[in-house]
Amino acid sequence: MTGLQVRIAVADAPAAGEVRLLELDRHTIGLYRVGDQYHALADRCPHRGAPLCSAGRAVRGIALDHGIPTRGAGPALIRCPWHKWDFDISTGRCLVQPRLRVRRYRVERDGDDLIITLRHPTPEGAAGREPERAAFTP
């Protein structure tokens, strides 16, 4: 398997409390901002497969303090549209069933861009290849 990384301009990234969707290599990914950190999550609830990022919503007024939900200024949780289970955007962990986690993808800042890694390159893969440019879905 070769690596797959995409580059997105920070200027196009979501504001806190919003999600931007990307279609990448047959994957739908939701990009979130919590504080000054960006997080990329699979658009699939690990409980029953609901469209988590495209149909779920970020929970406002809740933050996590050492994993405990507390009142906060910005959203740190995403709520599944089917069963209303909440997931920590930063870790992917489910608050109802902590063993369940949403698949997360690494997000790194590179100057004015974000690089999202879907798969890591194998030694014979595309290591060192420049990430391709991606655009958000409308």
Short mmCIF file of C-alpha atoms in Angstrom, two decimals:
data_model
loop_
_atom_site.label_atom_id
_atom_site.label_comp_id
_atom_site.label_asym_id
_atom_site.label_seq_id
_atom_site.Cartn_x
_atom_site.Cartn_y
_atom_site.Cartn_z
CA MET A 1 0.00 0.00 0.00
CA THR A 2 1.36 3.41 -0.87
CA GLY A 3 0.90 6.42 1.36
CA LEU A 4 -1.85 8.92 0.83
CA GLN A 5 -1.54 12.47 2.09
CA VAL A 6 -3.47 15.53 1.03
CA ARG A 7 -2.70 19.21 1.46
CA ILE A 8 -5.38 21.78 2.30
CA ALA A 9 -4.98 25.52 2.80
CA VAL A 10 -5.53 26.60 6.41
CA ALA A 11 -7.58 29.50 5.02
CA ASP A 12 -10.09 26.91 3.71
CA ALA A 13 -10.23 24.95 6.97
CA PRO A 14 -13.28 25.14 9.24
CA ALA A 15 -13.75 27.63 12.05
CA ALA A 16 -14.24 26.30 15.58
CA GLY A 17 -17.58 24.50 15.83
CA GLU A 18 -17.84 23.84 12.09
CA VAL A 19 -16.99 20.84 9.96
CA ARG A 20 -15.65 20.72 6.41
CA LEU A 21 -16.08 17.48 4.47
CA LEU A 22 -13.49 15.95 2.17
CA GLU A 23 -13.90 13.05 -0.26
CA LEU A 24 -10.52 11.32 -0.39
CA ASP A 25 -9.71 7.93 -1.87
CA ARG A 26 -13.25 6.60 -1.34
CA HIS A 27 -13.31 8.02 2.21
CA THR A 28 -15.46 10.85 3.51
CA ILE A 29 -13.62 12.73 6.22
CA GLY A 30 -14.78 15.53 8.49
CA LEU A 31 -12.21 18.17 9.41
CA TYR A 32 -12.85 19.96 12.73
CA ARG A 33 -11.14 22.66 14.71
CA VAL A 34 -11.03 22.46 18.52
CA GLY A 35 -9.16 25.42 19.98
CA ASP A 36 -6.11 25.85 17.75
CA GLN A 37 -5.92 22.15 16.82
CA TYR A 38 -7.38 20.48 13.72
CA HIS A 39 -8.79 16.95 13.79
CA ALA A 40 -9.87 14.68 10.93
CA LEU A 41 -12.47 11.98 11.61
CA ALA A 42 -14.05 9.28 9.46
CA ASP A 43 -17.65 10.02 8.49
CA ARG A 44 -18.81 6.76 10.07
CA CYS A 45 -20.04 6.11 13.59
CA PRO A 46 -18.34 2.97 14.97
CA HIS A 47 -21.58 1.95 16.72
CA ARG A 48 -23.91 1.34 13.75
CA GLY A 49 -22.26 3.08 10.79
CA ALA A 50 -24.25 6.32 10.82
CA PRO A 51 -22.88 9.26 8.79
CA LEU A 52 -21.24 10.95 11.76
CA CYS A 53 -19.57 14.04 10.26
CA SER A 54 -21.99 14.77 7.43
CA ALA A 55 -25.19 14.28 9.47
CA GLY A 56 -24.02 14.56 13.09
CA ARG A 57 -23.46 17.86 14.82
CA ALA A 58 -20.82 19.40 17.01
CA VAL A 59 -22.13 19.84 20.55
CA ARG A 60 -21.79 23.45 21.64
CA GLY A 61 -21.14 24.59 25.19
CA ILE A 62 -19.41 21.35 26.15
CA ALA A 63 -15.71 20.83 26.62
CA LEU A 64 -13.72 17.93 28.00
CA ASP A 65 -11.59 18.33 31.11
CA HIS A 66 -9.37 15.24 31.45
CA GLY A 67 -12.04 13.25 29.58
CA ILE A 68 -14.96 14.53 31.67
CA PRO A 69 -17.65 16.60 29.89
CA THR A 70 -17.92 20.07 31.44
CA ARG A 71 -19.39 23.39 30.42
CA GLY A 72 -17.08 25.05 27.95
CA ALA A 73 -16.99 27.79 25.36
CA GLY A 74 -16.43 25.72 22.25
CA PRO A 75 -17.57 22.36 20.98
CA ALA A 76 -15.33 19.37 21.60
CA LEU A 77 -17.87 16.62 20.93
CA ILE A 78 -19.67 15.30 17.85
CA ARG A 79 -23.12 13.75 18.34
CA CYS A 80 -24.25 10.80 16.24
CA PRO A 81 -27.54 11.55 14.44
CA TRP A 82 -28.98 8.04 14.97
CA HIS A 83 -28.52 7.22 18.67
CA LYS A 84 -27.25 10.57 20.02
CA TRP A 85 -23.99 9.12 21.31
CA ASP A 86 -21.25 11.72 21.79
CA PHE A 87 -17.67 11.31 20.60
CA ASP A 88 -14.64 13.35 21.63
CA ILE A 89 -13.45 15.13 18.47
CA SER A 90 -9.84 15.19 19.71
CA THR A 91 -9.54 11.49 20.54
CA GLY A 92 -12.45 9.84 18.73
CA ARG A 93 -13.53 8.17 22.00
CA CYS A 94 -17.22 7.50 22.64
CA LEU A 95 -18.48 8.84 25.97
CA VAL A 96 -21.19 6.15 26.26
CA GLN A 97 -19.00 3.17 25.29
CA PRO A 98 -15.35 4.23 25.78
CA ARG A 99 -14.09 1.15 23.89
CA LEU A 100 -15.66 2.55 20.71
CA ARG A 101 -13.65 5.13 18.80
CA VAL A 102 -14.22 7.02 15.58
CA ARG A 103 -11.36 6.50 13.15
CA ARG A 104 -9.01 9.47 13.25
CA TYR A 105 -6.52 10.68 10.67
CA ARG A 106 -3.33 12.56 11.44
CA VAL A 107 -3.43 16.30 10.72
CA GLU A 108 -0.20 18.32 10.64
CA ARG A 109 0.34 22.00 9.97
CA ASP A 110 2.91 22.88 7.31
CA GLY A 111 3.14 26.66 6.97
CA ASP A 112 -0.16 27.89 5.54
CA ASP A 113 -1.36 24.35 4.83
CA LEU A 114 -2.70 21.34 6.68
CA ILE A 115 -1.57 17.85 5.68
CA ILE A 116 -4.00 15.00 6.34
CA THR A 117 -2.55 11.49 6.26
CA LEU A 118 -4.95 8.70 5.33
CA ARG A 119 -2.36 5.94 5.01
CA HIS A 120 1.29 5.78 5.89
CA PRO A 121 3.70 4.95 3.06
CA THR A 122 5.37 1.57 2.92
CA PRO A 123 9.14 1.44 2.30
CA GLU A 124 8.56 0.69 -1.38
CA GLY A 125 5.66 3.17 -1.56
CA ALA A 126 5.53 6.86 -2.22
CA ALA A 127 7.64 8.03 0.72
CA GLY A 128 8.86 11.56 0.20
CA ARG A 129 6.21 12.29 -2.41
CA GLU A 130 4.60 15.73 -2.13
CA PRO A 131 1.00 15.49 -0.81
CA GLU A 132 -1.64 16.14 -3.45
CA ARG A 133 -3.87 19.21 -3.16
CA ALA A 134 -7.47 18.53 -2.06
CA ALA A 135 -10.65 20.59 -2.00
CA PHE A 136 -13.65 20.45 0.29
CA THR A 137 -16.94 19.05 -0.97
CA PRO A 138 -19.73 21.60 -1.41
#
